[in-house]
Amino acid sequence: MDAAFTTEQHEIRRTLREALTEHTSPAGSAAAARTPEGYDTELWARLAGQLGLPGLALPARYGGADRTLTELALACEESGRVLLPSPLLATAGLAAPLICALGTPAQCAELLPRIADSSLTCALAVPGNLAEALALTGDNTAGVWAGGGRAGGIQARRTGDGWTLYGEAPQVLDGHSARLLLVAAHTGGFPRSRPLLFQVDADAPGLTRTRLTALDETRPQARLELRDSPARLLGEDGADVPRALHATGCGAATLLAAEAAGAAAGALSTTVEHVRTREKSGRPTGSLQAVEHRLADLYVHVQAARSAAYYAAGDPEAGALALAQCLETLRTVAGETVQLHGGTGFTWEHEAHLYVKRAAADELLFGPVHRLRDAAAERAGLFAFSKETAGRQ
């Protein structure tokens, strides 16, 4: 793969960084996350209108920019720098690829243009663990993540020409504000039940959405309760939903990796600025050799994380492994950010804690790191090789 960015990609990065630097910051992002929508709606409309952010990777025939995962990863890296709360991940990273993969031509023509022009935001709701549903931490074909059996999870039932859903999804990214929900539910009856994806409108009867108090307030979540809520099947009845979720998970992991690398870079930049101005014994703390060495180590971590993220943009199957490295890097850099800010770094008034919370929350939602690596090693056949070697010994 060609590791160099094109002129257009550099321009996307520059334009987005300028817009975000002018209109927001980590502290501003936290304030925007506390609004009822969970993000700055005016800024989101500006990013959509001027930069076409939600439609960046959508086909041109649906109003998108027809770009690749790399361009979307660039956008996520820049939004990660300022911990921007936005519908980008839930809508463009999770829902849009699933609609493209599973939706009928009529559904794609109806939904994707509205996503591209930002008039429609979406969320993916699964009754179990999101990382398992996306096959980031293991095989998702068994459908354990969707409940299944005679009860549990979310159940779908035919009613005349439509469907109704009954059940709960405990943690849904942007679930409180999305206008369209893609809900994974079981149907087919026991023991032949299978997961399918359904469209549920935000104002559907029987739907209750409760915003949760999240560890990372810049990553809003909600609990969904469906009580015989009307739904529309996404795609055909025989669709291979686990396979589509796996492909979507690879792309989403890449975007999350780029976002984590951007957050780590943002935390490092904040720390460098602090040690340049903070003095100890009449000299900047950044001039102390021990501090210089720590900062140099963090810089290497950040650059390695960026390399992993953009490698995955070219080969999304490496997305989970890249995500593991980038989450670990963010955790390391965020911890050092607190340490190097000294007496102010651990206070809630300082933005350092926002990076720590983003690192912890993302690992809880999409990891943990050791499970991401275990799953990648399993897919690569490393465990089988080690067992075979141990057997011969």
Short mmCIF file of C-alpha atoms in Angstrom, two decimals:
data_model
loop_
_atom_site.label_atom_id
_atom_site.label_comp_id
_atom_site.label_asym_id
_atom_site.label_seq_id
_atom_site.Cartn_x
_atom_site.Cartn_y
_atom_site.Cartn_z
CA MET A 1 0.00 0.00 0.00
CA ASP A 2 1.06 3.61 -0.56
CA ALA A 3 1.67 5.15 2.88
CA ALA A 4 1.81 8.73 1.59
CA PHE A 5 -1.28 10.92 1.78
CA THR A 6 -2.51 12.57 -1.39
CA THR A 7 -2.85 16.32 -1.78
CA GLU A 8 -6.61 16.00 -1.40
CA GLN A 9 -6.24 14.00 1.81
CA HIS A 10 -3.87 16.62 3.24
CA GLU A 11 -6.43 19.26 2.34
CA ILE A 12 -9.22 17.36 4.11
CA ARG A 13 -7.07 17.15 7.25
CA ARG A 14 -6.07 20.83 7.12
CA THR A 15 -9.60 22.10 6.53
CA LEU A 16 -11.13 19.96 9.25
CA ARG A 17 -8.41 20.82 11.77
CA GLU A 18 -8.88 24.53 11.14
CA ALA A 19 -12.66 24.24 11.54
CA LEU A 20 -12.41 22.25 14.78
CA THR A 21 -9.64 24.42 16.23
CA GLU A 22 -11.77 27.51 15.61
CA HIS A 23 -15.06 26.19 16.91
CA THR A 24 -14.29 23.68 19.67
CA SER A 25 -11.82 22.24 22.19
CA PRO A 26 -11.84 19.28 24.62
CA ALA A 27 -13.51 21.44 27.25
CA GLY A 28 -15.99 22.74 24.66
CA SER A 29 -16.67 19.19 23.54
CA ALA A 30 -17.55 18.20 27.09
CA ALA A 31 -19.95 21.15 27.32
CA ALA A 32 -21.59 20.22 24.00
CA ALA A 33 -22.01 16.65 25.20
CA ARG A 34 -24.15 17.86 28.10
CA THR A 35 -26.79 19.33 25.77
CA PRO A 36 -29.98 17.33 25.16
CA GLU A 37 -28.71 16.20 21.73
CA GLY A 38 -25.30 15.23 23.11
CA TYR A 39 -23.36 17.23 20.52
CA ASP A 40 -23.13 20.69 18.94
CA THR A 41 -25.86 20.59 16.29
CA GLU A 42 -24.72 23.84 14.64
CA LEU A 43 -21.15 22.59 14.31
CA TRP A 44 -22.36 19.25 12.96
CA ALA A 45 -24.48 21.04 10.35
CA ARG A 46 -21.49 23.21 9.40
CA LEU A 47 -19.18 20.18 9.06
CA ALA A 48 -21.80 18.40 6.98
CA GLY A 49 -22.62 21.37 4.78
CA GLN A 50 -19.12 22.68 4.14
CA LEU A 51 -17.09 19.45 4.29
CA GLY A 52 -19.68 16.76 3.53
CA LEU A 53 -18.46 14.83 6.56
CA PRO A 54 -21.27 12.25 7.01
CA GLY A 55 -21.24 11.40 3.29
CA LEU A 56 -17.47 11.32 2.89
CA ALA A 57 -17.30 7.57 2.19
CA LEU A 58 -20.77 7.15 0.65
CA PRO A 59 -21.25 6.52 -3.09
CA ALA A 60 -21.76 9.62 -5.25
CA ARG A 61 -25.09 8.30 -6.53
CA TYR A 62 -26.46 8.72 -3.01
CA GLY A 63 -25.09 12.21 -2.53
CA GLY A 64 -21.81 11.14 -0.98
CA ALA A 65 -18.25 12.19 -1.82
CA ASP A 66 -17.32 8.66 -2.99
CA ARG A 67 -14.11 8.67 -0.97
CA THR A 68 -12.49 5.77 0.89
CA LEU A 69 -12.12 4.60 4.47
CA THR A 70 -8.83 6.51 4.64
CA GLU A 71 -10.55 9.88 4.23
CA LEU A 72 -13.11 8.96 6.87
CA ALA A 73 -10.27 7.87 9.18
CA LEU A 74 -8.62 11.26 8.65
CA ALA A 75 -11.84 12.93 9.78
CA CYS A 76 -12.03 10.68 12.84
CA GLU A 77 -8.42 11.41 13.77
CA GLU A 78 -9.06 15.14 13.71
CA SER A 79 -12.31 14.82 15.67
CA GLY A 80 -10.46 12.63 18.17
CA ARG A 81 -7.91 15.39 18.79
CA VAL A 82 -10.60 17.56 20.39
CA LEU A 83 -12.72 14.65 21.66
CA LEU A 84 -15.56 15.91 19.48
CA PRO A 85 -18.97 14.43 20.32
CA SER A 86 -20.81 13.94 17.03
CA PRO A 87 -22.98 11.40 15.19
CA LEU A 88 -20.05 10.58 12.87
CA LEU A 89 -19.12 7.19 14.31
CA ALA A 90 -22.64 5.91 14.95
CA THR A 91 -24.07 7.21 11.66
CA ALA A 92 -21.25 7.07 9.11
CA GLY A 93 -19.12 4.41 10.76
CA LEU A 94 -21.74 1.88 11.86
CA ALA A 95 -25.18 2.49 10.33
CA ALA A 96 -24.30 3.65 6.81
CA PRO A 97 -22.08 0.63 5.96
CA LEU A 98 -24.81 -1.73 7.18
CA ILE A 99 -27.42 0.01 5.04
CA CYS A 100 -25.08 -0.20 2.03
CA ALA A 101 -24.40 -3.89 2.68
CA LEU A 102 -27.90 -5.12 3.54
CA GLY A 103 -30.40 -2.54 2.31
CA THR A 104 -32.53 -3.02 -0.76
CA PRO A 105 -32.02 -0.51 -3.61
CA ALA A 106 -35.14 1.33 -2.46
CA GLN A 107 -33.92 1.49 1.14
CA CYS A 108 -30.49 2.74 0.09
CA ALA A 109 -32.07 5.40 -2.13
CA GLU A 110 -34.31 6.51 0.73
CA LEU A 111 -31.80 6.55 3.61
CA LEU A 112 -28.29 7.19 2.31
CA PRO A 113 -28.92 10.63 0.74
CA ARG A 114 -30.44 11.78 4.03
CA ILE A 115 -27.34 10.52 5.88
CA ALA A 116 -25.08 12.29 3.38
CA ASP A 117 -26.80 15.66 3.87
CA SER A 118 -26.89 15.19 7.69
CA SER A 119 -30.69 15.33 7.91
CA LEU A 120 -30.73 11.76 9.25
CA THR A 121 -28.66 10.46 12.16
CA CYS A 122 -28.61 6.76 13.01
CA ALA A 123 -27.58 4.39 15.78
CA LEU A 124 -26.91 0.66 15.89
CA ALA A 125 -28.67 -1.12 18.75
CA VAL A 126 -27.68 -4.64 19.77
CA PRO A 127 -29.02 -6.37 22.88
CA GLY A 128 -25.61 -7.73 23.86
CA ASN A 129 -21.99 -6.66 23.71
CA LEU A 130 -21.27 -4.34 20.77
CA ALA A 131 -17.67 -5.54 20.35
CA GLU A 132 -18.91 -9.14 20.10
CA ALA A 133 -21.66 -8.20 17.65
CA LEU A 134 -19.08 -6.54 15.39
CA ALA A 135 -16.80 -9.60 15.71
CA LEU A 136 -14.00 -7.49 17.21
CA THR A 137 -13.44 -9.79 20.17
CA GLY A 138 -14.45 -13.12 18.66
CA ASP A 139 -16.68 -14.94 16.21
CA ASN A 140 -20.18 -13.44 15.99
CA THR A 141 -21.86 -16.16 13.92
CA ALA A 142 -23.28 -18.00 16.95
CA GLY A 143 -25.43 -14.97 17.71
CA VAL A 144 -24.86 -15.05 21.48
CA TRP A 145 -24.53 -11.26 21.39
CA ALA A 146 -28.13 -11.02 20.17
CA GLY A 147 -29.69 -13.03 22.97
CA GLY A 148 -31.45 -15.84 21.18
CA GLY A 149 -33.19 -18.91 22.50
CA ARG A 150 -36.75 -18.79 23.75
CA ALA A 151 -36.26 -15.42 25.46
CA GLY A 152 -33.67 -12.75 26.01
CA GLY A 153 -32.23 -10.15 23.74
CA ILE A 154 -34.68 -8.56 21.34
CA GLN A 155 -37.32 -10.71 19.66
CA ALA A 156 -38.92 -9.93 16.30
CA ARG A 157 -42.40 -11.14 15.38
CA ARG A 158 -44.31 -10.83 12.12
CA THR A 159 -47.58 -8.94 12.29
CA GLY A 160 -49.39 -8.89 8.97
CA ASP A 161 -47.20 -7.05 6.50
CA GLY A 162 -44.74 -5.78 9.11
CA TRP A 163 -42.80 -6.66 12.23
CA THR A 164 -42.85 -5.80 15.92
CA LEU A 165 -39.89 -5.90 18.29
CA TYR A 166 -39.83 -6.68 21.99
CA GLY A 167 -36.77 -6.47 24.25
CA GLU A 168 -33.99 -4.17 25.40
CA ALA A 169 -30.61 -2.88 24.24
CA PRO A 170 -28.66 -1.71 27.31
CA GLN A 171 -25.92 0.43 25.71
CA VAL A 172 -26.50 2.20 22.39
CA LEU A 173 -24.12 4.85 21.12
CA ASP A 174 -26.09 8.02 20.35
CA GLY A 175 -29.24 6.04 21.03
CA HIS A 176 -30.98 8.94 22.76
CA SER A 177 -30.71 11.34 19.82
CA ALA A 178 -30.57 9.27 16.61
CA ARG A 179 -33.58 9.67 14.32
CA LEU A 180 -33.32 6.13 12.98
CA LEU A 181 -32.35 3.01 14.93
CA LEU A 182 -30.95 -0.13 13.32
CA VAL A 183 -31.94 -2.81 15.80
CA ALA A 184 -30.58 -6.35 15.82
CA ALA A 185 -33.31 -8.81 16.80
CA HIS A 186 -33.91 -12.56 16.73
CA THR A 187 -36.62 -14.16 14.64
CA GLY A 188 -37.48 -17.58 13.30
CA GLY A 189 -38.41 -19.26 16.55
CA PHE A 190 -36.47 -21.68 18.71
CA PRO A 191 -34.17 -23.46 17.85
CA ARG A 192 -33.81 -21.98 14.33
CA SER A 193 -33.72 -18.35 15.42
CA ARG A 194 -31.43 -16.02 13.51
CA PRO A 195 -30.48 -12.35 13.90
CA LEU A 196 -31.82 -9.77 11.48
CA LEU A 197 -31.58 -5.98 11.38
CA PHE A 198 -34.65 -3.77 11.57
CA GLN A 199 -35.35 -0.07 11.10
CA VAL A 200 -37.14 1.58 14.00
CA ASP A 201 -38.12 5.26 13.94
CA ALA A 202 -37.18 7.40 16.92
CA ASP A 203 -40.85 8.15 17.63
CA ALA A 204 -42.08 4.57 17.21
CA PRO A 205 -44.85 3.47 19.60
CA GLY A 206 -43.61 1.35 22.48
CA LEU A 207 -40.04 2.68 22.22
CA THR A 208 -38.46 4.21 25.32
CA ARG A 209 -35.03 5.81 25.16
CA THR A 210 -33.20 6.62 28.39
CA ARG A 211 -29.95 8.52 28.26
CA LEU A 212 -27.30 6.97 30.50
CA THR A 213 -24.68 8.60 32.67
CA ALA A 214 -21.60 7.51 30.75
CA LEU A 215 -18.02 7.35 31.97
CA ASP A 216 -17.03 9.39 28.92
CA GLU A 217 -19.64 12.12 28.53
CA THR A 218 -18.33 12.91 25.02
CA ARG A 219 -19.49 9.42 23.96
CA PRO A 220 -23.24 9.56 24.77
CA GLN A 221 -25.12 6.31 25.31
CA ALA A 222 -28.71 5.29 25.93
CA ARG A 223 -30.77 2.29 26.98
CA LEU A 224 -33.54 1.31 24.58
CA GLU A 225 -36.70 -0.53 25.57
CA LEU A 226 -38.98 -1.86 22.84
CA ARG A 227 -42.46 -3.04 23.73
CA ASP A 228 -44.09 -4.38 20.56
CA SER A 229 -42.61 -1.49 18.61
CA PRO A 230 -43.31 -1.47 14.85
CA ALA A 231 -40.24 -2.07 12.70
CA ARG A 232 -39.21 -2.52 9.06
CA LEU A 233 -36.80 -5.24 7.99
CA LEU A 234 -33.49 -3.96 6.61
CA GLY A 235 -32.77 -5.88 3.43
CA GLU A 236 -34.07 -9.40 2.80
CA ASP A 237 -35.19 -12.05 5.26
CA GLY A 238 -32.28 -14.33 4.40
CA ALA A 239 -29.56 -11.69 4.79
CA ASP A 240 -26.25 -12.74 6.37
CA VAL A 241 -26.32 -10.22 9.20
CA PRO A 242 -23.29 -11.57 11.15
CA ARG A 243 -21.13 -11.28 8.04
CA ALA A 244 -22.28 -7.70 7.41
CA LEU A 245 -21.66 -6.81 11.05
CA HIS A 246 -18.16 -8.30 10.83
CA ALA A 247 -17.29 -6.22 7.75
CA THR A 248 -18.75 -3.12 9.40
CA GLY A 249 -16.81 -3.88 12.57
CA CYS A 250 -13.52 -3.97 10.67
CA GLY A 251 -14.19 -0.51 9.27
CA ALA A 252 -15.48 0.86 12.57
CA ALA A 253 -12.41 -0.48 14.40
CA THR A 254 -10.22 1.37 11.90
CA LEU A 255 -12.11 4.62 12.50
CA LEU A 256 -11.93 4.14 16.26
CA ALA A 257 -8.20 3.45 15.99
CA ALA A 258 -7.67 6.69 14.06
CA GLU A 259 -9.82 8.55 16.57
CA ALA A 260 -7.82 7.13 19.49
CA ALA A 261 -4.55 8.06 17.77
CA GLY A 262 -5.89 11.59 17.29
CA ALA A 263 -6.91 11.81 20.95
CA ALA A 264 -3.45 10.63 21.99
CA ALA A 265 -1.88 13.28 19.75
CA GLY A 266 -4.17 15.94 21.24
CA ALA A 267 -3.23 14.93 24.79
CA LEU A 268 0.46 14.96 23.91
CA SER A 269 0.18 18.40 22.32
CA THR A 270 -1.52 19.74 25.46
CA THR A 271 1.26 18.28 27.59
CA VAL A 272 4.05 19.72 25.46
CA GLU A 273 2.51 23.18 25.68
CA HIS A 274 2.24 22.84 29.45
CA VAL A 275 5.87 21.82 30.07
CA ARG A 276 7.07 24.63 27.82
CA THR A 277 5.53 27.24 30.09
CA ARG A 278 5.60 25.53 33.48
CA GLU A 279 8.78 26.44 35.36
CA LYS A 280 10.66 24.60 38.07
CA SER A 281 13.70 26.15 39.75
CA GLY A 282 13.64 28.95 37.22
CA ARG A 283 13.59 26.82 34.08
CA PRO A 284 10.81 25.23 31.98
CA THR A 285 10.07 21.68 33.10
CA GLY A 286 10.18 20.64 29.46
CA SER A 287 13.90 21.35 29.42
CA LEU A 288 14.58 18.67 32.06
CA GLN A 289 16.13 15.61 30.49
CA ALA A 290 13.82 13.17 32.25
CA VAL A 291 10.76 15.03 30.93
CA GLU A 292 12.24 15.22 27.42
CA HIS A 293 12.76 11.45 27.40
CA ARG A 294 9.20 10.78 28.53
CA LEU A 295 7.81 13.08 25.85
CA ALA A 296 9.99 11.47 23.19
CA ASP A 297 8.67 8.04 24.17
CA LEU A 298 5.09 9.28 23.95
CA TYR A 299 5.74 10.78 20.52
CA VAL A 300 7.00 7.40 19.27
CA HIS A 301 3.88 5.72 20.70
CA VAL A 302 1.59 8.20 18.93
CA GLN A 303 3.33 7.88 15.56
CA ALA A 304 3.27 4.09 15.76
CA ALA A 305 -0.45 4.22 16.57
CA ARG A 306 -1.13 6.47 13.57
CA SER A 307 0.80 4.08 11.34
CA ALA A 308 -1.27 1.16 12.59
CA ALA A 309 -4.54 3.04 12.05
CA TYR A 310 -3.76 4.01 8.47
CA TYR A 311 -2.46 0.57 7.64
CA ALA A 312 -5.86 -0.72 8.74
CA ALA A 313 -7.54 1.90 6.54
CA GLY A 314 -5.93 0.13 3.59
CA ASP A 315 -6.58 -3.35 5.02
CA PRO A 316 -9.67 -3.20 7.29
CA GLU A 317 -9.19 -6.83 8.37
CA ALA A 318 -6.37 -5.44 10.53
CA GLY A 319 -8.76 -2.98 12.16
CA ALA A 320 -9.19 -4.81 15.47
CA LEU A 321 -5.44 -5.21 15.94
CA ALA A 322 -4.85 -1.54 15.08
CA LEU A 323 -7.58 -0.58 17.54
CA ALA A 324 -5.83 -2.55 20.29
CA GLN A 325 -2.58 -0.69 19.69
CA CYS A 326 -4.24 2.72 19.48
CA LEU A 327 -6.33 2.21 22.62
CA GLU A 328 -3.25 1.13 24.53
CA THR A 329 -1.39 4.19 23.24
CA LEU A 330 -4.21 6.51 24.28
CA ARG A 331 -4.28 4.95 27.75
CA THR A 332 -0.52 5.43 28.10
CA VAL A 333 -0.46 9.00 26.81
CA ALA A 334 -3.49 10.02 28.87
CA GLY A 335 -1.86 8.69 32.03
CA GLU A 336 1.35 10.56 31.30
CA THR A 337 -0.66 13.70 30.56
CA VAL A 338 -2.04 13.63 34.09
CA GLN A 339 1.41 12.96 35.56
CA LEU A 340 3.24 15.67 33.61
CA HIS A 341 0.61 18.28 34.46
CA GLY A 342 1.45 17.74 38.11
CA GLY A 343 -0.95 19.21 40.66
CA THR A 344 -3.47 20.41 38.06
CA GLY A 345 -3.62 17.28 35.92
CA PHE A 346 -5.78 15.20 38.24
CA THR A 347 -8.45 17.87 38.79
CA TRP A 348 -11.81 17.80 37.02
CA GLU A 349 -11.32 21.44 36.06
CA HIS A 350 -8.49 20.42 33.74
CA GLU A 351 -9.15 18.67 30.43
CA ALA A 352 -6.63 15.88 31.13
CA HIS A 353 -9.30 13.73 32.76
CA LEU A 354 -11.34 13.79 29.54
CA TYR A 355 -8.59 11.89 27.72
CA VAL A 356 -8.34 9.36 30.55
CA LYS A 357 -12.09 8.78 30.43
CA ARG A 358 -12.10 8.42 26.64
CA ALA A 359 -9.35 5.79 26.86
CA ALA A 360 -11.15 3.84 29.59
CA ALA A 361 -14.63 4.10 28.05
CA ASP A 362 -13.55 3.05 24.55
CA GLU A 363 -11.78 0.02 25.95
CA LEU A 364 -14.88 -0.96 27.89
CA LEU A 365 -17.10 -0.55 24.83
CA PHE A 366 -14.88 -2.00 22.11
CA GLY A 367 -12.24 -4.04 23.90
CA PRO A 368 -10.57 -4.74 26.17
CA VAL A 369 -7.19 -4.62 24.46
CA HIS A 370 -6.17 -8.17 25.37
CA ARG A 371 -9.41 -9.59 23.90
CA LEU A 372 -8.93 -7.63 20.67
CA ARG A 373 -5.46 -9.13 20.37
CA ASP A 374 -6.62 -12.62 21.32
CA ALA A 375 -9.31 -12.52 18.62
CA ALA A 376 -6.81 -11.28 16.02
CA ALA A 377 -4.37 -14.03 16.95
CA GLU A 378 -7.15 -16.62 16.76
CA ARG A 379 -8.15 -15.47 13.27
CA ALA A 380 -4.51 -15.59 12.17
CA GLY A 381 -4.22 -19.17 13.38
CA LEU A 382 -1.49 -18.40 15.91
CA PHE A 383 -3.13 -20.36 18.70
CA ALA A 384 -3.60 -23.39 16.48
CA PHE A 385 0.08 -23.22 15.53
CA SER A 386 1.19 -23.01 19.15
CA LYS A 387 -1.07 -25.93 20.16
CA GLU A 388 0.26 -28.03 17.29
CA THR A 389 3.85 -27.21 18.27
CA ALA A 390 3.17 -28.02 21.92
CA GLY A 391 1.63 -31.35 20.89
CA ARG A 392 4.73 -32.36 18.93
CA GLN A 393 6.92 -31.51 21.91
#
